[in-house]
């Protein structure tokens, strides 16, 4: 059963904490994680929440308390996870384009590491040899993901070691006695075609015989959740069934592997709401704008990916509706939602953006010298502030006044 916060809860939160505010519903995260663990119950599978989607430390702690690991894409995410009290064996570090020093630092914490380039793999081998079993991120040449900007496994992608460079990879592994414990792919985000995951493991299965120390096959993230009403969620039991059948087919000659996944959106997209307030109603002759006290600085997904976020006017109970373009207050055309039929919007009304949990606050900025929003968690029916709204001092905090 899908869990949602009520308009009344969101209105009370807006009153107590102001707007714009990101609100996260803990029980919805739990529900999503439960769907993963029950869907994959017949497979030896582990989940690492891709925390780039939402790094608030309270969220990390909560997700860890559910039994889920944390997948990190930078050393600072690793440090946040450690700061949240998460043990190294529950932390996975899959990064790209980073310096070797960052990988060394991750290794000093003892976390699982996936390496994304031949050059860093070689440096890793020279330093650690066989003493630190490690994973490699491969580029499987699979086109997947909601749009090209979030598609990462294709032939022109910067991510991973291209599978056609297998021989070079194997030479580095044998010359340095590296123990490869995981093969990793992540083909994209918002993947509509669930078969991609099955295709992914098939591609990897052909490489498996080259890796005698292999323990894990990591298929990355990308499970889809609905953003538009017509969207479908990834059918987790279907994928699990297909993967089980594949694993049971003895393709690996009796070798057993744990499957790892790194869900981001699936875990937290739907738990999140961005609560905004309408500053201005403006009719330009062709359309009516509802201008909110937020913008691309808080929710960049509509402008960056043409992403759709469902919007609801939670302040007006009347049934009269009208079409609006919901726009931001940034000095750019930061339309957040186009041509939406909403309950009549008045200045001061609260407009709520759905699916704001993943890559919402996380991609926020101080553009136009605006403050980043507050964050609130609702757990057991109780709303608590988990990040203060920024203030003017924050804008000045790293500034060095020399003139
Ligand atoms: N694993 C790796 C290695 C990744 O690069 C990502 C996402 C994930 C897992 C999690 O993917 P998810 O389950 O969330 O689809 N900012 C974009 C999404 C970028 C995803 C980057 N990598 C957006 O807002 O759509």
PDB file of N, CA and C and ligand atoms in Angstrom, residues 48-53 71-73 92-96 114 137 146-147 149-152 159 184-191 197 218-224 227 261-269 299-302 304-305 307 309 358-360 362-363, ligand 1:
ATOM      1  N   UNK A  48      22.279  -1.350  -1.509  1.00  0.00           N
ATOM      2  CA  UNK A  48      23.046  -0.206  -1.015  1.00  0.00           C
ATOM      3  C   UNK A  48      22.345   1.047  -1.547  1.00  0.00           C
ATOM      4  N   UNK A  49      21.794   1.836  -0.673  1.00  0.00           N
ATOM      5  CA  UNK A  49      21.078   3.050  -1.098  1.00  0.00           C
ATOM      6  C   UNK A  49      22.065   4.031  -1.740  1.00  0.00           C
ATOM      7  N   UNK A  50      21.797   4.417  -2.992  1.00  0.00           N
ATOM      8  CA  UNK A  50      22.670   5.384  -3.685  1.00  0.00           C
ATOM      9  C   UNK A  50      22.431   6.754  -3.068  1.00  0.00           C
ATOM     10  N   UNK A  51      23.275   7.112  -2.115  1.00  0.00           N
ATOM     11  CA  UNK A  51      22.952   8.268  -1.272  1.00  0.00           C
ATOM     12  C   UNK A  51      23.162   9.594  -1.987  1.00  0.00           C
ATOM     13  N   UNK A  52      23.691   9.576  -3.200  1.00  0.00           N
ATOM     14  CA  UNK A  52      23.750  10.845  -3.955  1.00  0.00           C
ATOM     15  C   UNK A  52      22.346  11.400  -4.158  1.00  0.00           C
ATOM     16  N   UNK A  53      21.336  10.525  -4.071  1.00  0.00           N
ATOM     17  CA  UNK A  53      19.957  10.989  -4.237  1.00  0.00           C
ATOM     18  C   UNK A  53      19.506  11.852  -3.065  1.00  0.00           C
ATOM     19  N   UNK A  71      25.470   3.291  -0.749  1.00  0.00           N
ATOM     20  CA  UNK A  71      26.386   3.415  -1.893  1.00  0.00           C
ATOM     21  C   UNK A  71      26.798   4.881  -2.025  1.00  0.00           C
ATOM     22  N   UNK A  72      28.107   5.101  -2.118  1.00  0.00           N
ATOM     23  CA  UNK A  72      28.624   6.473  -2.127  1.00  0.00           C
ATOM     24  C   UNK A  72      29.324   6.767  -3.446  1.00  0.00           C
ATOM     25  N   UNK A  73      29.231   8.020  -3.890  1.00  0.00           N
ATOM     26  CA  UNK A  73      29.881   8.374  -5.156  1.00  0.00           C
ATOM     27  C   UNK A  73      31.013   9.370  -4.947  1.00  0.00           C
ATOM     28  N   UNK A  92      29.530   1.134   0.329  1.00  0.00           N
ATOM     29  CA  UNK A  92      30.105   0.833  -0.981  1.00  0.00           C
ATOM     30  C   UNK A  92      30.491   2.162  -1.616  1.00  0.00           C
ATOM     31  N   UNK A  93      31.641   2.164  -2.238  1.00  0.00           N
ATOM     32  CA  UNK A  93      32.139   3.416  -2.835  1.00  0.00           C
ATOM     33  C   UNK A  93      32.376   3.162  -4.317  1.00  0.00           C
ATOM     34  N   UNK A  94      31.494   3.750  -5.139  1.00  0.00           N
ATOM     35  CA  UNK A  94      31.596   3.580  -6.588  1.00  0.00           C
ATOM     36  C   UNK A  94      31.709   4.969  -7.185  1.00  0.00           C
ATOM     37  N   UNK A  95      32.908   5.340  -7.551  1.00  0.00           N
ATOM     38  CA  UNK A  95      33.051   6.710  -8.027  1.00  0.00           C
ATOM     39  C   UNK A  95      33.620   6.708  -9.433  1.00  0.00           C
ATOM     40  N   UNK A  96      33.736   7.861 -10.022  1.00  0.00           N
ATOM     41  CA  UNK A  96      34.341   7.924 -11.356  1.00  0.00           C
ATOM     42  C   UNK A  96      35.089   9.236 -11.507  1.00  0.00           C
ATOM     43  N   UNK A 114      34.499   0.026  -5.772  1.00  0.00           N
ATOM     44  CA  UNK A 114      34.449  -0.328  -7.194  1.00  0.00           C
ATOM     45  C   UNK A 114      35.294   0.694  -7.946  1.00  0.00           C
ATOM     46  N   UNK A 137      34.102  -1.365 -12.042  1.00  0.00           N
ATOM     47  CA  UNK A 137      32.922  -0.920 -12.768  1.00  0.00           C
ATOM     48  C   UNK A 137      33.191  -1.058 -14.256  1.00  0.00           C
ATOM     49  N   UNK A 146      16.168   6.983 -18.461  1.00  0.00           N
ATOM     50  CA  UNK A 146      15.063   7.847 -18.867  1.00  0.00           C
ATOM     51  C   UNK A 146      15.415   8.848 -19.949  1.00  0.00           C
ATOM     52  N   UNK A 147      16.639   9.345 -19.969  1.00  0.00           N
ATOM     53  CA  UNK A 147      17.094  10.243 -21.040  1.00  0.00           C
ATOM     54  C   UNK A 147      18.617  10.156 -21.098  1.00  0.00           C
ATOM     55  N   UNK A 149      21.015  12.136 -20.621  1.00  0.00           N
ATOM     56  CA  UNK A 149      21.830  12.722 -19.541  1.00  0.00           C
ATOM     57  C   UNK A 149      21.988  11.770 -18.357  1.00  0.00           C
ATOM     58  N   UNK A 150      21.048  10.866 -18.195  1.00  0.00           N
ATOM     59  CA  UNK A 150      21.133   9.940 -17.051  1.00  0.00           C
ATOM     60  C   UNK A 150      21.335   8.499 -17.525  1.00  0.00           C
ATOM     61  N   UNK A 151      21.904   8.389 -18.730  1.00  0.00           N
ATOM     62  CA  UNK A 151      22.191   7.084 -19.311  1.00  0.00           C
ATOM     63  C   UNK A 151      23.697   6.873 -19.239  1.00  0.00           C
ATOM     64  N   UNK A 152      24.139   5.758 -18.637  1.00  0.00           N
ATOM     65  CA  UNK A 152      25.563   5.665 -18.288  1.00  0.00           C
ATOM     66  C   UNK A 152      26.278   4.415 -18.791  1.00  0.00           C
ATOM     67  N   UNK A 159      31.525   6.412 -18.197  1.00  0.00           N
ATOM     68  CA  UNK A 159      31.551   5.580 -16.989  1.00  0.00           C
ATOM     69  C   UNK A 159      32.106   4.179 -17.247  1.00  0.00           C
ATOM     70  N   UNK A 184      30.813  -4.708 -11.551  1.00  0.00           N
ATOM     71  CA  UNK A 184      29.745  -3.727 -11.370  1.00  0.00           C
ATOM     72  C   UNK A 184      29.342  -3.100 -12.699  1.00  0.00           C
ATOM     73  N   UNK A 185      28.029  -2.931 -12.878  1.00  0.00           N
ATOM     74  CA  UNK A 185      27.556  -2.061 -13.961  1.00  0.00           C
ATOM     75  C   UNK A 185      26.427  -1.189 -13.405  1.00  0.00           C
ATOM     76  N   UNK A 186      26.295  -0.019 -13.976  1.00  0.00           N
ATOM     77  CA  UNK A 186      25.116   0.815 -13.698  1.00  0.00           C
ATOM     78  C   UNK A 186      24.780   1.460 -15.037  1.00  0.00           C
ATOM     79  N   UNK A 187      23.660   1.058 -15.614  1.00  0.00           N
ATOM     80  CA  UNK A 187      23.412   1.471 -17.008  1.00  0.00           C
ATOM     81  C   UNK A 187      22.629   2.773 -17.126  1.00  0.00           C
ATOM     82  N   UNK A 188      21.988   3.206 -16.034  1.00  0.00           N
ATOM     83  CA  UNK A 188      21.251   4.465 -16.123  1.00  0.00           C
ATOM     84  C   UNK A 188      20.235   4.585 -15.007  1.00  0.00           C
ATOM     85  N   UNK A 189      19.566   5.726 -15.004  1.00  0.00           N
ATOM     86  CA  UNK A 189      18.561   6.018 -13.987  1.00  0.00           C
ATOM     87  C   UNK A 189      17.196   6.050 -14.658  1.00  0.00           C
ATOM     88  N   UNK A 190      16.151   5.710 -13.885  1.00  0.00           N
ATOM     89  CA  UNK A 190      14.795   5.817 -14.436  1.00  0.00           C
ATOM     90  C   UNK A 190      14.622   4.836 -15.602  1.00  0.00           C
ATOM     91  N   UNK A 191      15.048   3.607 -15.390  1.00  0.00           N
ATOM     92  CA  UNK A 191      15.042   2.603 -16.469  1.00  0.00           C
ATOM     93  C   UNK A 191      13.631   2.022 -16.639  1.00  0.00           C
ATOM     94  N   UNK A 197      18.070  -5.219 -16.769  1.00  0.00           N
ATOM     95  CA  UNK A 197      18.835  -5.826 -15.672  1.00  0.00           C
ATOM     96  C   UNK A 197      19.224  -7.271 -16.017  1.00  0.00           C
ATOM     97  N   UNK A 218      27.246  -6.793  -9.198  1.00  0.00           N
ATOM     98  CA  UNK A 218      26.576  -5.562  -8.771  1.00  0.00           C
ATOM     99  C   UNK A 218      25.919  -4.937 -10.001  1.00  0.00           C
ATOM    100  N   UNK A 219      24.585  -4.906  -9.984  1.00  0.00           N
ATOM    101  CA  UNK A 219      23.860  -4.411 -11.164  1.00  0.00           C
ATOM    102  C   UNK A 219      23.456  -2.945 -11.031  1.00  0.00           C
ATOM    103  N   UNK A 220      23.980  -2.254 -10.027  1.00  0.00           N
ATOM    104  CA  UNK A 220      23.782  -0.808  -9.933  1.00  0.00           C
ATOM    105  C   UNK A 220      22.374  -0.412  -9.537  1.00  0.00           C
ATOM    106  N   UNK A 221      22.019   0.819  -9.899  1.00  0.00           N
ATOM    107  CA  UNK A 221      20.690   1.337  -9.554  1.00  0.00           C
ATOM    108  C   UNK A 221      19.834   1.467 -10.805  1.00  0.00           C
ATOM    109  N   UNK A 222      18.848   2.355 -10.729  1.00  0.00           N
ATOM    110  CA  UNK A 222      18.051   2.652 -11.928  1.00  0.00           C
ATOM    111  C   UNK A 222      16.626   2.173 -11.894  1.00  0.00           C
ATOM    112  N   UNK A 223      16.213   1.488 -10.795  1.00  0.00           N
ATOM    113  CA  UNK A 223      14.805   1.064 -10.738  1.00  0.00           C
ATOM    114  C   UNK A 223      13.914   2.299 -10.828  1.00  0.00           C
ATOM    115  N   UNK A 224      12.823   2.130 -11.562  1.00  0.00           N
ATOM    116  CA  UNK A 224      11.965   3.288 -11.855  1.00  0.00           C
ATOM    117  C   UNK A 224      10.798   3.390 -10.872  1.00  0.00           C
ATOM    118  N   UNK A 227       6.550   9.005 -11.826  1.00  0.00           N
ATOM    119  CA  UNK A 227       6.520  10.457 -11.634  1.00  0.00           C
ATOM    120  C   UNK A 227       5.181  10.988 -12.149  1.00  0.00           C
ATOM    121  N   UNK A 261      22.561  -4.310  -5.501  1.00  0.00           N
ATOM    122  CA  UNK A 261      21.841  -3.251  -6.215  1.00  0.00           C
ATOM    123  C   UNK A 261      22.062  -1.935  -5.480  1.00  0.00           C
ATOM    124  N   UNK A 262      21.972  -0.859  -6.229  1.00  0.00           N
ATOM    125  CA  UNK A 262      22.231   0.475  -5.650  1.00  0.00           C
ATOM    126  C   UNK A 262      21.060   1.416  -5.946  1.00  0.00           C
ATOM    127  N   UNK A 263      19.906   1.144  -5.397  1.00  0.00           N
ATOM    128  CA  UNK A 263      18.748   1.977  -5.711  1.00  0.00           C
ATOM    129  C   UNK A 263      18.821   3.359  -5.064  1.00  0.00           C
ATOM    130  N   UNK A 264      18.552   4.387  -5.842  1.00  0.00           N
ATOM    131  CA  UNK A 264      18.469   5.751  -5.315  1.00  0.00           C
ATOM    132  C   UNK A 264      17.018   6.214  -5.376  1.00  0.00           C
ATOM    133  N   UNK A 265      16.570   6.516  -6.614  1.00  0.00           N
ATOM    134  CA  UNK A 265      15.187   6.990  -6.789  1.00  0.00           C
ATOM    135  C   UNK A 265      14.166   6.030  -6.173  1.00  0.00           C
ATOM    136  N   UNK A 266      14.391   4.729  -6.376  1.00  0.00           N
ATOM    137  CA  UNK A 266      13.400   3.756  -5.902  1.00  0.00           C
ATOM    138  C   UNK A 266      13.190   3.891  -4.394  1.00  0.00           C
ATOM    139  N   UNK A 267      14.256   4.184  -3.692  1.00  0.00           N
ATOM    140  CA  UNK A 267      14.167   4.278  -2.238  1.00  0.00           C
ATOM    141  C   UNK A 267      13.527   5.580  -1.777  1.00  0.00           C
ATOM    142  N   UNK A 268      13.896   6.695  -2.410  1.00  0.00           N
ATOM    143  CA  UNK A 268      13.524   7.973  -1.776  1.00  0.00           C
ATOM    144  C   UNK A 268      12.755   8.972  -2.640  1.00  0.00           C
ATOM    145  N   UNK A 269      12.575   8.686  -3.927  1.00  0.00           N
ATOM    146  CA  UNK A 269      11.897   9.701  -4.748  1.00  0.00           C
ATOM    147  C   UNK A 269      10.514  10.039  -4.190  1.00  0.00           C
ATOM    148  N   UNK A 299      14.940  22.922  -7.157  1.00  0.00           N
ATOM    149  CA  UNK A 299      14.523  21.718  -7.886  1.00  0.00           C
ATOM    150  C   UNK A 299      14.924  21.927  -9.342  1.00  0.00           C
ATOM    151  N   UNK A 300      16.073  21.366  -9.682  1.00  0.00           N
ATOM    152  CA  UNK A 300      16.622  21.632 -11.012  1.00  0.00           C
ATOM    153  C   UNK A 300      16.132  20.614 -12.042  1.00  0.00           C
ATOM    154  N   UNK A 301      15.524  19.545 -11.589  1.00  0.00           N
ATOM    155  CA  UNK A 301      15.178  18.449 -12.513  1.00  0.00           C
ATOM    156  C   UNK A 301      14.290  18.866 -13.682  1.00  0.00           C
ATOM    157  N   UNK A 302      13.267  19.708 -13.474  1.00  0.00           N
ATOM    158  CA  UNK A 302      12.452  20.087 -14.643  1.00  0.00           C
ATOM    159  C   UNK A 302      13.262  20.802 -15.724  1.00  0.00           C
ATOM    160  N   UNK A 304      16.623  20.772 -16.087  1.00  0.00           N
ATOM    161  CA  UNK A 304      17.814  20.038 -16.499  1.00  0.00           C
ATOM    162  C   UNK A 304      17.479  18.811 -17.339  1.00  0.00           C
ATOM    163  N   UNK A 305      16.407  18.115 -16.936  1.00  0.00           N
ATOM    164  CA  UNK A 305      16.072  16.865 -17.637  1.00  0.00           C
ATOM    165  C   UNK A 305      14.681  16.909 -18.270  1.00  0.00           C
ATOM    166  N   UNK A 307      12.185  17.031 -16.562  1.00  0.00           N
ATOM    167  CA  UNK A 307      11.507  16.058 -15.692  1.00  0.00           C
ATOM    168  C   UNK A 307      10.127  16.560 -15.293  1.00  0.00           C
ATOM    169  N   UNK A 309       7.265  16.684 -12.493  1.00  0.00           N
ATOM    170  CA  UNK A 309       6.920  16.509 -11.077  1.00  0.00           C
ATOM    171  C   UNK A 309       5.457  16.888 -10.892  1.00  0.00           C
ATOM    172  N   UNK A 358      14.348  12.365  -4.282  1.00  0.00           N
ATOM    173  CA  UNK A 358      15.606  11.989  -4.936  1.00  0.00           C
ATOM    174  C   UNK A 358      16.092  13.112  -5.844  1.00  0.00           C
ATOM    175  N   UNK A 359      17.334  13.502  -5.657  1.00  0.00           N
ATOM    176  CA  UNK A 359      17.982  14.517  -6.498  1.00  0.00           C
ATOM    177  C   UNK A 359      17.220  15.849  -6.461  1.00  0.00           C
ATOM    178  N   UNK A 360      16.601  16.136  -5.339  1.00  0.00           N
ATOM    179  CA  UNK A 360      15.913  17.412  -5.152  1.00  0.00           C
ATOM    180  C   UNK A 360      16.836  18.319  -4.357  1.00  0.00           C
ATOM    181  N   UNK A 362      19.398  17.572  -2.924  1.00  0.00           N
ATOM    182  CA  UNK A 362      20.784  17.197  -3.213  1.00  0.00           C
ATOM    183  C   UNK A 362      21.380  18.017  -4.352  1.00  0.00           C
ATOM    184  N   UNK A 363      20.577  18.421  -5.292  1.00  0.00           N
ATOM    185  CA  UNK A 363      21.091  19.185  -6.439  1.00  0.00           C
ATOM    186  C   UNK A 363      20.795  20.676  -6.285  1.00  0.00           C
TER     187      UNK A 363
HETATM  188  N1  LIG B   1      24.640   3.578  -8.797  1.00  0.00           N
HETATM  189  C1  LIG B   1      25.410   4.394  -9.516  1.00  0.00           C
HETATM  190  C2  LIG B   1      26.791   3.992  -9.803  1.00  0.00           C
HETATM  191  C3  LIG B   1      24.890   5.607  -9.994  1.00  0.00           C
HETATM  192  O1  LIG B   1      25.658   6.404 -10.724  1.00  0.00           O
HETATM  193  C4  LIG B   1      23.560   5.969  -9.681  1.00  0.00           C
HETATM  194  C5  LIG B   1      23.001   7.234 -10.141  1.00  0.00           C
HETATM  195  C6  LIG B   1      22.795   5.088  -8.913  1.00  0.00           C
HETATM  196  C7  LIG B   1      23.366   3.886  -8.490  1.00  0.00           C
HETATM  197  C8  LIG B   1      21.383   5.375  -8.512  1.00  0.00           C
HETATM  198  O2  LIG B   1      20.525   5.503  -9.598  1.00  0.00           O
HETATM  199  P1  LIG B   1      18.945   5.621  -9.324  1.00  0.00           P
HETATM  200  O3  LIG B   1      18.523   4.346  -8.653  1.00  0.00           O
HETATM  201  O4  LIG B   1      18.725   6.789  -8.451  1.00  0.00           O
HETATM  202  O5  LIG B   1      18.336   5.800 -10.650  1.00  0.00           O
HETATM  203  N2  LIG B   1      20.195  13.463 -11.091  1.00  0.00           N
HETATM  204  C9  LIG B   1      19.528  12.544 -11.993  1.00  0.00           C
HETATM  205  C10 LIG B   1      19.898  11.104 -11.735  1.00  0.00           C
HETATM  206  C11 LIG B   1      21.393  10.867 -11.826  1.00  0.00           C
HETATM  207  C12 LIG B   1      21.777   9.502 -11.406  1.00  0.00           C
HETATM  208  C13 LIG B   1      23.247   9.394 -11.209  1.00  0.00           C
HETATM  209  N3  LIG B   1      23.665   8.094 -10.807  1.00  0.00           N
HETATM  210  C14 LIG B   1      18.036  12.759 -11.894  1.00  0.00           C
HETATM  211  O6  LIG B   1      17.608  13.579 -11.084  1.00  0.00           O
HETATM  212  O7  LIG B   1      17.272  12.145 -12.634  1.00  0.00           O
END
